[in-house]
mmCIF file of C-alpha atoms and ligand atoms in Angstrom:
data_model
loop_
_atom_site.group_PDB
_atom_site.id
_atom_site.type_symbol
_atom_site.label_atom_id
_atom_site.label_comp_id
_atom_site.label_asym_id
_atom_site.label_seq_id
_atom_site.Cartn_x
_atom_site.Cartn_y
_atom_site.Cartn_z
ATOM 1 C CA MET C 1 41.407 -55.538 29.165
ATOM 2 C CA THR C 2 39.416 -53.242 31.217
ATOM 3 C CA ALA C 3 41.169 -50.460 32.635
ATOM 4 C CA ARG C 4 41.718 -50.516 36.374
ATOM 5 C CA PRO C 5 39.255 -48.149 38.099
ATOM 6 C CA LEU C 6 40.596 -44.991 40.031
ATOM 7 C CA PRO C 7 37.909 -43.869 42.065
ATOM 8 C CA GLY C 8 38.261 -40.797 44.142
ATOM 9 C CA ALA C 9 36.499 -41.780 47.208
ATOM 10 C CA PRO C 10 39.143 -43.848 48.889
ATOM 11 C CA ALA C 11 42.003 -41.041 47.902
ATOM 12 C CA ALA C 12 39.884 -38.562 49.425
ATOM 13 C CA GLU C 13 39.625 -40.079 52.320
ATOM 14 C CA ALA C 14 43.030 -40.543 53.069
ATOM 15 C CA LEU C 15 43.844 -36.521 51.960
ATOM 16 C CA LEU C 16 41.069 -35.737 54.647
ATOM 17 C CA ALA C 17 42.533 -38.071 57.508
ATOM 18 C CA GLU C 18 45.851 -36.372 57.056
ATOM 19 C CA THR C 19 43.879 -32.654 57.038
ATOM 20 C CA ALA C 20 42.101 -33.893 60.248
ATOM 21 C CA ALA C 21 45.358 -34.874 61.873
ATOM 22 C CA ARG C 22 47.368 -31.579 60.705
ATOM 23 C CA ALA C 23 44.076 -29.424 62.109
ATOM 24 C CA ALA C 24 44.199 -31.066 65.532
ATOM 25 C CA ARG C 25 48.262 -30.462 65.949
ATOM 26 C CA LEU C 26 47.495 -26.750 65.659
ATOM 27 C CA PRO C 27 46.660 -24.339 68.557
ATOM 28 C CA ASN C 28 43.320 -23.631 67.089
ATOM 29 C CA PRO C 29 41.036 -25.462 64.284
ATOM 30 C CA PRO C 30 41.720 -23.801 61.028
ATOM 31 C CA HIS C 31 39.030 -21.377 59.869
ATOM 32 C CA LEU C 32 37.460 -21.254 56.259
ATOM 33 C CA VAL C 33 35.495 -18.533 55.203
ATOM 34 C CA MET C 34 33.689 -18.904 52.325
ATOM 35 C CA VAL C 35 31.406 -16.162 50.435
ATOM 36 C CA ARG C 36 28.718 -16.467 47.702
ATOM 37 C CA LEU C 37 26.736 -13.961 45.881
ATOM 38 C CA GLY C 38 22.982 -14.904 44.884
ATOM 39 C CA GLU C 39 21.426 -18.393 44.747
ATOM 40 C CA ASP C 40 22.837 -20.197 41.740
ATOM 41 C CA PRO C 41 21.888 -23.788 42.334
ATOM 42 C CA ALA C 42 25.284 -25.148 41.836
ATOM 43 C CA SER C 43 27.098 -22.649 43.859
ATOM 44 C CA VAL C 44 24.767 -23.035 46.871
ATOM 45 C CA SER C 45 25.232 -26.932 46.561
ATOM 46 C CA TYR C 46 29.228 -26.647 46.360
ATOM 47 C CA VAL C 47 29.595 -24.353 49.303
ATOM 48 C CA ARG C 48 27.352 -26.416 51.428
ATOM 49 C CA GLY C 49 29.169 -29.450 50.516
ATOM 50 C CA LYS C 50 32.610 -27.880 51.203
ATOM 51 C CA ASP C 51 30.924 -26.306 54.527
ATOM 52 C CA ARG C 52 29.757 -29.786 55.680
ATOM 53 C CA LYS C 53 33.303 -31.425 55.006
ATOM 54 C CA ALA C 54 35.160 -28.679 56.809
ATOM 55 C CA ARG C 55 33.251 -29.384 59.858
ATOM 56 C CA GLU C 56 33.574 -33.095 59.469
ATOM 57 C CA VAL C 57 37.700 -32.914 59.698
ATOM 58 C CA GLY C 58 37.291 -30.585 62.504
ATOM 59 C CA LEU C 59 37.831 -27.010 60.754
ATOM 60 C CA SER C 60 35.755 -24.271 61.432
ATOM 61 C CA SER C 61 33.619 -22.923 58.712
ATOM 62 C CA THR C 62 31.969 -19.771 58.043
ATOM 63 C CA VAL C 63 29.404 -18.760 55.011
ATOM 64 C CA HIS C 64 28.436 -15.379 53.909
ATOM 65 C CA ALA C 65 25.732 -15.728 51.699
ATOM 66 C CA LEU C 66 25.217 -12.517 50.199
ATOM 67 C CA PRO C 67 22.490 -11.126 47.764
ATOM 68 C CA GLU C 68 23.186 -11.171 44.311
ATOM 69 C CA THR C 69 22.805 -7.370 44.111
ATOM 70 C CA THR C 70 25.796 -6.874 46.547
ATOM 71 C CA SER C 71 28.055 -4.405 44.758
ATOM 72 C CA GLN C 72 31.675 -4.772 44.280
ATOM 73 C CA ALA C 73 32.763 -2.223 46.564
ATOM 74 C CA GLU C 74 30.792 -4.063 49.478
ATOM 75 C CA LEU C 75 32.418 -7.332 48.367
ATOM 76 C CA LEU C 76 35.882 -6.042 48.580
ATOM 77 C CA ASP C 77 35.117 -4.149 51.592
ATOM 78 C CA LEU C 78 34.160 -7.709 53.363
ATOM 79 C CA ILE C 79 37.301 -9.283 51.793
ATOM 80 C CA ALA C 80 39.408 -6.666 53.388
ATOM 81 C CA ARG C 81 37.990 -7.053 56.695
ATOM 82 C CA LEU C 82 38.697 -11.002 56.312
ATOM 83 C CA ASN C 83 42.297 -10.421 54.994
ATOM 84 C CA ALA C 84 42.950 -8.348 58.410
ATOM 85 C CA ASP C 85 41.201 -10.816 61.099
ATOM 86 C CA ASP C 86 43.857 -13.495 62.296
ATOM 87 C CA ALA C 87 41.177 -15.708 63.323
ATOM 88 C CA VAL C 88 40.404 -16.198 59.528
ATOM 89 C CA ASN C 89 43.321 -18.602 57.937
ATOM 90 C CA GLY C 90 41.289 -19.499 54.354
ATOM 91 C CA ILE C 91 38.938 -17.347 52.131
ATOM 92 C CA LEU C 92 37.075 -18.581 49.290
ATOM 93 C CA VAL C 93 34.815 -16.547 46.988
ATOM 94 C CA GLN C 94 32.649 -18.930 45.102
ATOM 95 C CA LEU C 95 32.797 -18.602 41.298
ATOM 96 C CA PRO C 96 31.240 -17.508 38.985
ATOM 97 C CA LEU C 97 30.088 -13.838 40.188
ATOM 98 C CA PRO C 98 27.474 -11.732 38.806
ATOM 99 C CA ALA C 99 28.516 -9.630 35.828
ATOM 100 C CA HIS C 100 28.580 -6.532 37.661
ATOM 101 C CA VAL C 101 31.352 -7.905 39.793
ATOM 102 C CA SER C 102 35.213 -8.366 38.394
ATOM 103 C CA GLU C 103 36.236 -11.599 39.096
ATOM 104 C CA GLN C 104 39.855 -10.344 38.702
ATOM 105 C CA ALA C 105 39.264 -7.531 41.115
ATOM 106 C CA VAL C 106 38.177 -9.966 43.687
ATOM 107 C CA LEU C 107 40.826 -12.825 43.306
ATOM 108 C CA HIS C 108 43.285 -9.882 43.408
ATOM 109 C CA ALA C 109 41.952 -8.430 46.827
ATOM 110 C CA ILE C 110 42.574 -11.922 48.647
ATOM 111 C CA ASP C 111 45.214 -12.213 50.942
ATOM 112 C CA PRO C 112 47.644 -14.632 48.943
ATOM 113 C CA ARG C 113 48.496 -16.088 52.188
ATOM 114 C CA LYS C 114 44.507 -16.749 52.751
ATOM 115 C CA ASP C 115 44.033 -17.556 48.769
ATOM 116 C CA VAL C 116 43.006 -21.385 49.509
ATOM 117 C CA ASP C 117 41.825 -21.546 45.903
ATOM 118 C CA GLY C 118 45.406 -20.728 44.552
ATOM 119 C CA PHE C 119 43.777 -18.345 41.905
ATOM 120 C CA HIS C 120 45.759 -15.085 43.247
ATOM 121 C CA PRO C 121 48.311 -13.926 40.457
ATOM 122 C CA LEU C 122 51.138 -14.120 43.277
ATOM 123 C CA ASN C 123 50.381 -18.050 43.716
ATOM 124 C CA VAL C 124 50.180 -18.535 40.153
ATOM 125 C CA GLY C 125 53.479 -17.414 39.584
ATOM 126 C CA GLU C 126 55.149 -18.957 42.597
ATOM 127 C CA LEU C 127 53.512 -22.358 40.940
ATOM 128 C CA TRP C 128 55.256 -21.761 37.770
ATOM 129 C CA ALA C 129 58.361 -20.622 39.326
ATOM 130 C CA GLY C 130 58.318 -24.111 41.205
ATOM 131 C CA ARG C 131 58.328 -22.389 44.704
ATOM 132 C CA PRO C 132 55.772 -23.289 47.475
ATOM 133 C CA ALA C 133 52.319 -21.576 47.217
ATOM 134 C CA LEU C 134 48.744 -22.670 47.750
ATOM 135 C CA ARG C 135 48.118 -24.685 45.016
ATOM 136 C CA PRO C 136 44.669 -24.844 42.580
ATOM 137 C CA CYS C 137 42.643 -27.354 44.300
ATOM 138 C CA THR C 138 41.226 -29.588 41.327
ATOM 139 C CA PRO C 139 45.220 -29.995 39.991
ATOM 140 C CA ALA C 140 46.700 -30.280 43.195
ATOM 141 C CA GLY C 141 44.130 -33.306 44.020
ATOM 142 C CA ILE C 142 44.598 -35.014 40.740
ATOM 143 C CA LEU C 143 48.358 -35.071 41.967
ATOM 144 C CA TYR C 144 47.552 -36.648 44.936
ATOM 145 C CA LEU C 145 45.213 -39.308 43.390
ATOM 146 C CA LEU C 146 47.837 -40.394 41.183
ATOM 147 C CA ASP C 147 50.217 -40.604 44.128
ATOM 148 C CA HIS C 148 47.377 -42.507 46.034
ATOM 149 C CA TYR C 149 47.168 -45.309 43.520
ATOM 150 C CA GLY C 150 51.355 -45.370 42.771
ATOM 151 C CA LEU C 151 50.726 -44.282 39.444
ATOM 152 C CA ALA C 152 54.235 -43.035 37.917
ATOM 153 C CA ILE C 153 54.408 -39.173 36.924
ATOM 154 C CA ALA C 154 58.220 -38.456 36.571
ATOM 155 C CA GLY C 155 59.583 -39.022 33.092
ATOM 156 C CA GLN C 156 55.980 -40.051 31.734
ATOM 157 C CA ARG C 157 54.671 -38.293 28.607
ATOM 158 C CA ALA C 158 51.672 -36.476 29.980
ATOM 159 C CA VAL C 159 49.186 -34.627 27.815
ATOM 160 C CA VAL C 160 46.616 -32.308 29.359
ATOM 161 C CA VAL C 161 43.640 -31.346 27.345
ATOM 162 C CA GLY C 162 42.485 -27.935 28.339
ATOM 163 C CA ARG C 163 44.129 -24.905 29.187
ATOM 164 C CA SER C 164 42.093 -22.948 31.848
ATOM 165 C CA HIS C 165 43.181 -21.170 34.941
ATOM 166 C CA ILE C 166 41.384 -23.220 36.986
ATOM 167 C CA VAL C 167 42.261 -26.958 35.938
ATOM 168 C CA GLY C 168 44.509 -27.317 32.588
ATOM 169 C CA ARG C 169 47.299 -24.650 33.186
ATOM 170 C CA PRO C 170 47.868 -25.051 37.027
ATOM 171 C CA LEU C 171 47.595 -29.250 36.144
ATOM 172 C CA ALA C 172 50.178 -28.871 33.589
ATOM 173 C CA ALA C 173 52.548 -26.516 35.831
ATOM 174 C CA LEU C 174 52.047 -29.290 38.796
ATOM 175 C CA LEU C 175 53.092 -32.345 36.507
ATOM 176 C CA LEU C 176 56.006 -30.455 35.211
ATOM 177 C CA GLU C 177 57.222 -29.666 38.657
ATOM 178 C CA ARG C 178 56.899 -33.617 39.307
ATOM 179 C CA ASP C 179 59.259 -33.866 35.911
ATOM 180 C CA ALA C 180 56.525 -35.227 33.777
ATOM 181 C CA THR C 181 57.326 -34.417 29.963
ATOM 182 C CA VAL C 182 53.937 -31.992 29.237
ATOM 183 C CA THR C 183 52.084 -30.987 26.446
ATOM 184 C CA ILE C 184 48.845 -28.879 26.629
ATOM 185 C CA ALA C 185 46.194 -29.289 23.857
ATOM 186 C CA HIS C 186 43.244 -27.031 23.414
ATOM 187 C CA SER C 187 40.417 -25.965 21.307
ATOM 188 C CA ARG C 188 42.930 -25.028 18.537
ATOM 189 C CA THR C 189 44.891 -28.023 18.690
ATOM 190 C CA ARG C 190 45.396 -29.843 15.110
ATOM 191 C CA ASP C 191 44.654 -33.396 15.152
ATOM 192 C CA LEU C 192 43.933 -33.899 18.679
ATOM 193 C CA GLY C 193 44.034 -37.752 18.499
ATOM 194 C CA ALA C 194 47.478 -37.616 17.315
ATOM 195 C CA VAL C 195 48.632 -36.112 20.487
ATOM 196 C CA THR C 196 46.559 -37.670 22.751
ATOM 197 C CA ARG C 197 47.828 -41.003 21.509
ATOM 198 C CA GLU C 198 51.440 -39.980 22.878
ATOM 199 C CA ALA C 199 50.517 -39.801 26.366
ATOM 200 C CA ASP C 200 51.206 -42.105 28.944
ATOM 201 C CA LEU C 201 49.160 -40.010 31.272
ATOM 202 C CA LEU C 202 46.037 -38.200 29.355
ATOM 203 C CA LEU C 203 44.483 -35.748 31.756
ATOM 204 C CA VAL C 204 41.065 -33.930 30.302
ATOM 205 C CA ALA C 205 39.456 -31.003 31.445
ATOM 206 C CA VAL C 206 37.357 -29.633 28.794
ATOM 207 C CA GLY C 207 33.534 -29.791 29.333
ATOM 208 C CA ARG C 208 32.676 -31.764 26.390
ATOM 209 C CA ALA C 209 30.899 -35.058 26.886
ATOM 210 C CA HIS C 210 32.916 -38.330 25.674
ATOM 211 C CA LEU C 211 35.274 -35.908 23.332
ATOM 212 C CA ILE C 212 37.785 -38.821 24.289
ATOM 213 C CA THR C 213 37.140 -41.843 22.368
ATOM 214 C CA PRO C 214 39.054 -45.257 22.260
ATOM 215 C CA GLU C 215 41.135 -44.570 19.356
ATOM 216 C CA MET C 216 42.427 -41.260 20.684
ATOM 217 C CA VAL C 217 44.391 -43.404 23.787
ATOM 218 C CA LYS C 218 47.565 -45.350 23.734
ATOM 219 C CA PRO C 219 46.687 -48.706 25.150
ATOM 220 C CA GLY C 220 47.665 -49.018 28.896
ATOM 221 C CA ALA C 221 47.633 -45.222 29.609
ATOM 222 C CA THR C 222 46.417 -43.707 32.782
ATOM 223 C CA VAL C 223 43.407 -41.246 31.916
ATOM 224 C CA ILE C 224 42.183 -38.838 34.201
ATOM 225 C CA ASP C 225 38.480 -37.448 33.384
ATOM 226 C CA VAL C 226 38.073 -34.055 35.093
ATOM 227 C CA GLY C 227 35.026 -33.318 32.792
ATOM 228 C CA ILE C 228 31.539 -32.765 34.532
ATOM 229 C CA ASN C 229 28.724 -32.841 31.864
ATOM 230 C CA ARG C 230 25.131 -32.756 32.489
ATOM 231 C CA VAL C 231 23.459 -35.034 29.620
ATOM 232 C CA PRO C 232 19.808 -35.585 28.901
ATOM 233 C CA GLY C 233 18.479 -39.216 29.601
ATOM 234 C CA GLU C 234 17.862 -41.131 26.532
ATOM 235 C CA GLY C 235 14.191 -40.983 25.515
ATOM 236 C CA GLY C 236 13.589 -37.643 27.712
ATOM 237 C CA GLY C 237 14.602 -39.735 30.772
ATOM 238 C CA LYS C 238 16.461 -38.046 33.883
ATOM 239 C CA ALA C 239 19.537 -36.120 33.078
ATOM 240 C CA HIS C 240 22.833 -37.780 34.305
ATOM 241 C CA LEU C 241 26.505 -36.673 34.821
ATOM 242 C CA THR C 242 28.883 -37.769 32.491
ATOM 243 C CA GLY C 243 32.930 -37.010 31.774
ATOM 244 C CA ASP C 244 34.711 -35.844 28.861
ATOM 245 C CA VAL C 245 35.963 -39.558 28.413
ATOM 246 C CA HIS C 246 33.752 -42.185 26.389
ATOM 247 C CA PRO C 247 33.296 -45.032 28.632
ATOM 248 C CA ASP C 248 34.793 -47.498 26.090
ATOM 249 C CA VAL C 249 38.087 -45.766 26.568
ATOM 250 C CA ALA C 250 37.976 -48.542 29.563
ATOM 251 C CA GLU C 251 38.774 -50.952 27.189
ATOM 252 C CA VAL C 252 41.984 -49.672 26.137
ATOM 253 C CA ALA C 253 43.402 -47.467 28.975
ATOM 254 C CA GLY C 254 45.343 -48.911 31.654
ATOM 255 C CA ALA C 255 43.904 -46.961 34.402
ATOM 256 C CA LEU C 256 40.591 -44.647 34.455
ATOM 257 C CA THR C 257 38.924 -42.342 36.712
ATOM 258 C CA PRO C 258 34.845 -42.535 36.733
ATOM 259 C CA VAL C 259 32.597 -39.477 36.641
ATOM 260 C CA PRO C 260 30.917 -38.984 38.940
ATOM 261 C CA GLY C 261 33.305 -40.160 41.784
ATOM 262 C CA GLY C 262 36.676 -39.409 40.379
ATOM 263 C CA VAL C 263 38.175 -36.216 40.712
ATOM 264 C CA GLY C 264 35.327 -34.765 42.026
ATOM 265 C CA PRO C 265 35.765 -35.524 45.647
ATOM 266 C CA MET C 266 39.310 -34.574 45.650
ATOM 267 C CA THR C 267 38.632 -31.061 44.789
ATOM 268 C CA ILE C 268 36.601 -30.696 48.275
ATOM 269 C CA ALA C 269 39.538 -32.625 49.973
ATOM 270 C CA GLN C 270 42.089 -30.359 48.761
ATOM 271 C CA LEU C 271 40.654 -27.206 49.561
ATOM 272 C CA LEU C 272 40.547 -28.391 53.225
ATOM 273 C CA ALA C 273 44.231 -29.485 53.086
ATOM 274 C CA ASN C 274 45.101 -26.044 51.649
ATOM 275 C CA THR C 275 43.364 -24.496 54.530
ATOM 276 C CA ALA C 276 45.325 -26.366 56.919
ATOM 277 C CA SER C 277 48.406 -25.770 54.757
ATOM 278 C CA ALA C 278 47.276 -21.810 55.246
ATOM 279 C CA ALA C 279 46.789 -21.853 59.023
ATOM 280 C CA GLU C 280 50.292 -23.606 59.447
ATOM 281 C CA MET C 281 52.220 -20.882 57.714
ATOM 282 C CA GLN C 282 50.183 -18.268 59.516
ATOM 283 C CA ALA C 283 50.604 -19.687 62.800
ATOM 284 C CA SER C 284 54.548 -19.869 62.135
ATOM 285 C CA ARG C 285 54.737 -16.263 60.973
ATOM 286 C CA LEU C 286 52.627 -15.266 64.128
ATOM 287 C CA LEU C 287 55.128 -17.053 66.188
ATOM 288 C CA SER C 288 57.751 -15.614 64.572
ATOM 289 C CA ARG C 289 56.684 -12.039 64.606
HETATM 290 P P1 LIG J 1 36.873 -24.021 30.847
HETATM 291 O O1 LIG J 1 35.703 -24.022 29.857
HETATM 292 O O2 LIG J 1 37.464 -22.775 31.321
HETATM 293 O O3 LIG J 1 37.971 -24.611 29.803
HETATM 294 C C1 LIG J 1 37.987 -25.512 28.820
HETATM 295 C C2 LIG J 1 39.011 -25.669 28.099
HETATM 296 O O4 LIG J 1 38.926 -26.915 27.016
HETATM 297 C C3 LIG J 1 39.439 -24.717 27.528
HETATM 298 O O5 LIG J 1 40.913 -24.142 27.637
HETATM 299 C C4 LIG J 1 39.538 -24.978 25.831
HETATM 300 O O6 LIG J 1 40.620 -24.557 24.966
HETATM 301 C C5 LIG J 1 39.466 -26.194 25.582
HETATM 302 N N1 LIG J 1 38.767 -27.196 24.628
HETATM 303 C C6 LIG J 1 37.530 -26.456 24.346
HETATM 304 N N2 LIG J 1 37.058 -27.619 23.471
HETATM 305 C C7 LIG J 1 38.047 -28.157 22.959
HETATM 306 C C8 LIG J 1 37.943 -29.314 21.785
HETATM 307 N N3 LIG J 1 37.474 -29.852 21.048
HETATM 308 N N4 LIG J 1 39.297 -30.086 21.845
HETATM 309 C C9 LIG J 1 40.517 -29.621 22.949
HETATM 310 N N5 LIG J 1 40.177 -28.893 23.955
HETATM 311 C C10 LIG J 1 39.075 -28.142 23.814
HETATM 312 O O7 LIG J 1 36.689 -25.316 31.686
HETATM 313 P P2 LIG J 1 37.279 -25.853 33.074
HETATM 314 O O8 LIG J 1 36.644 -24.765 34.176
HETATM 315 O O9 LIG J 1 38.752 -26.186 33.054
HETATM 316 O O10 LIG J 1 36.666 -26.929 33.423
HETATM 317 C C11 LIG J 1 36.724 -28.142 32.192
HETATM 318 C C12 LIG J 1 35.749 -29.481 32.742
HETATM 319 O O11 LIG J 1 36.018 -29.936 34.132
HETATM 320 C C13 LIG J 1 34.067 -28.952 33.012
HETATM 321 O O12 LIG J 1 33.426 -30.134 32.462
HETATM 322 C C14 LIG J 1 34.222 -28.784 34.316
HETATM 323 O O13 LIG J 1 32.828 -28.933 35.115
HETATM 324 C C15 LIG J 1 35.029 -29.781 35.231
HETATM 325 N N6 LIG J 1 35.619 -29.577 36.281
HETATM 326 C C16 LIG J 1 35.352 -30.424 37.005
HETATM 327 C C17 LIG J 1 36.060 -30.109 38.507
HETATM 328 C C18 LIG J 1 35.783 -31.250 39.588
HETATM 329 O O14 LIG J 1 36.267 -31.059 40.473
HETATM 330 N N7 LIG J 1 36.055 -32.577 39.060
HETATM 331 C C19 LIG J 1 36.601 -29.130 39.007
HETATM 332 C C20 LIG J 1 36.884 -27.789 37.832
HETATM 333 C C21 LIG J 1 36.119 -28.029 36.283
#
């Protein structure tokens, strides 16, 4: 058996098309503002990709590229101005930040209604309370991908490997909200394979190349590989990207996301959907003022 591939591109295209239609219905294009500090190549490339996609679907996008030496006070001052500006619907501060800036202070400072990354503690709390809020992009994008391919969630035994605030925890909360029976495994889990073998739906967000091998997977399970690992090519060849799931898992699983090209495209598409949601919420609030 070879697992059904679950490429991200068709699902991301569907979500982008929905977002474009929602943006067109608003009085003004939803406006996303991204802030990055310094020139970390990955951050530069992520922000550039998000900016380009935002424009493609009819959103406005502004990027503040600030020097690495920007102080925390200066960054908080910019966030306060963006919070107060009715023409700004979504604010994203690209992580990681330089060591002299507190990530906590910055994430707390963003207006929760404009927090399109879904990292503000108020949005985290709403998520766990099962109330509507802006949801973290990678986990929400994964749920969209599962729905796009018609894969069952309710009643399924779901195992999430990884407990980060960005992926593992919010993903577990979203699966719980959709009536899955959820287990979170992590670096201190004893006999990880025994836990993952229970999963109808196995979602892996660790950052360790090929951690999940075929004998750790229940035959027929749906496997979502969130990991992105850069590994050197064989014999000093060109480095390439690979997931947390060993390619041989395709011989056991029922369905499997590729890396790259699986979960990755969903994250940007969901960010833009969140920006449209923020703009819709703000438009209805302005109307009712
Ligand atoms: P993280 O480092 O914050 O968290 C990793 C988690 O894995 C931790 O909770 C840890 O407990 C767990 N872990 C570590 N070793 C383990 C082991 N041996 N067995 C079981 N669990 C173990 O990472 P993150 O930010 O959640 O990212 C995880 C991966 O997902 C990374 O490869 C990252 O690049 C990728 N990622 C991809 C996207 C995307 O859009 N596709 C988005 C975010 C993160």
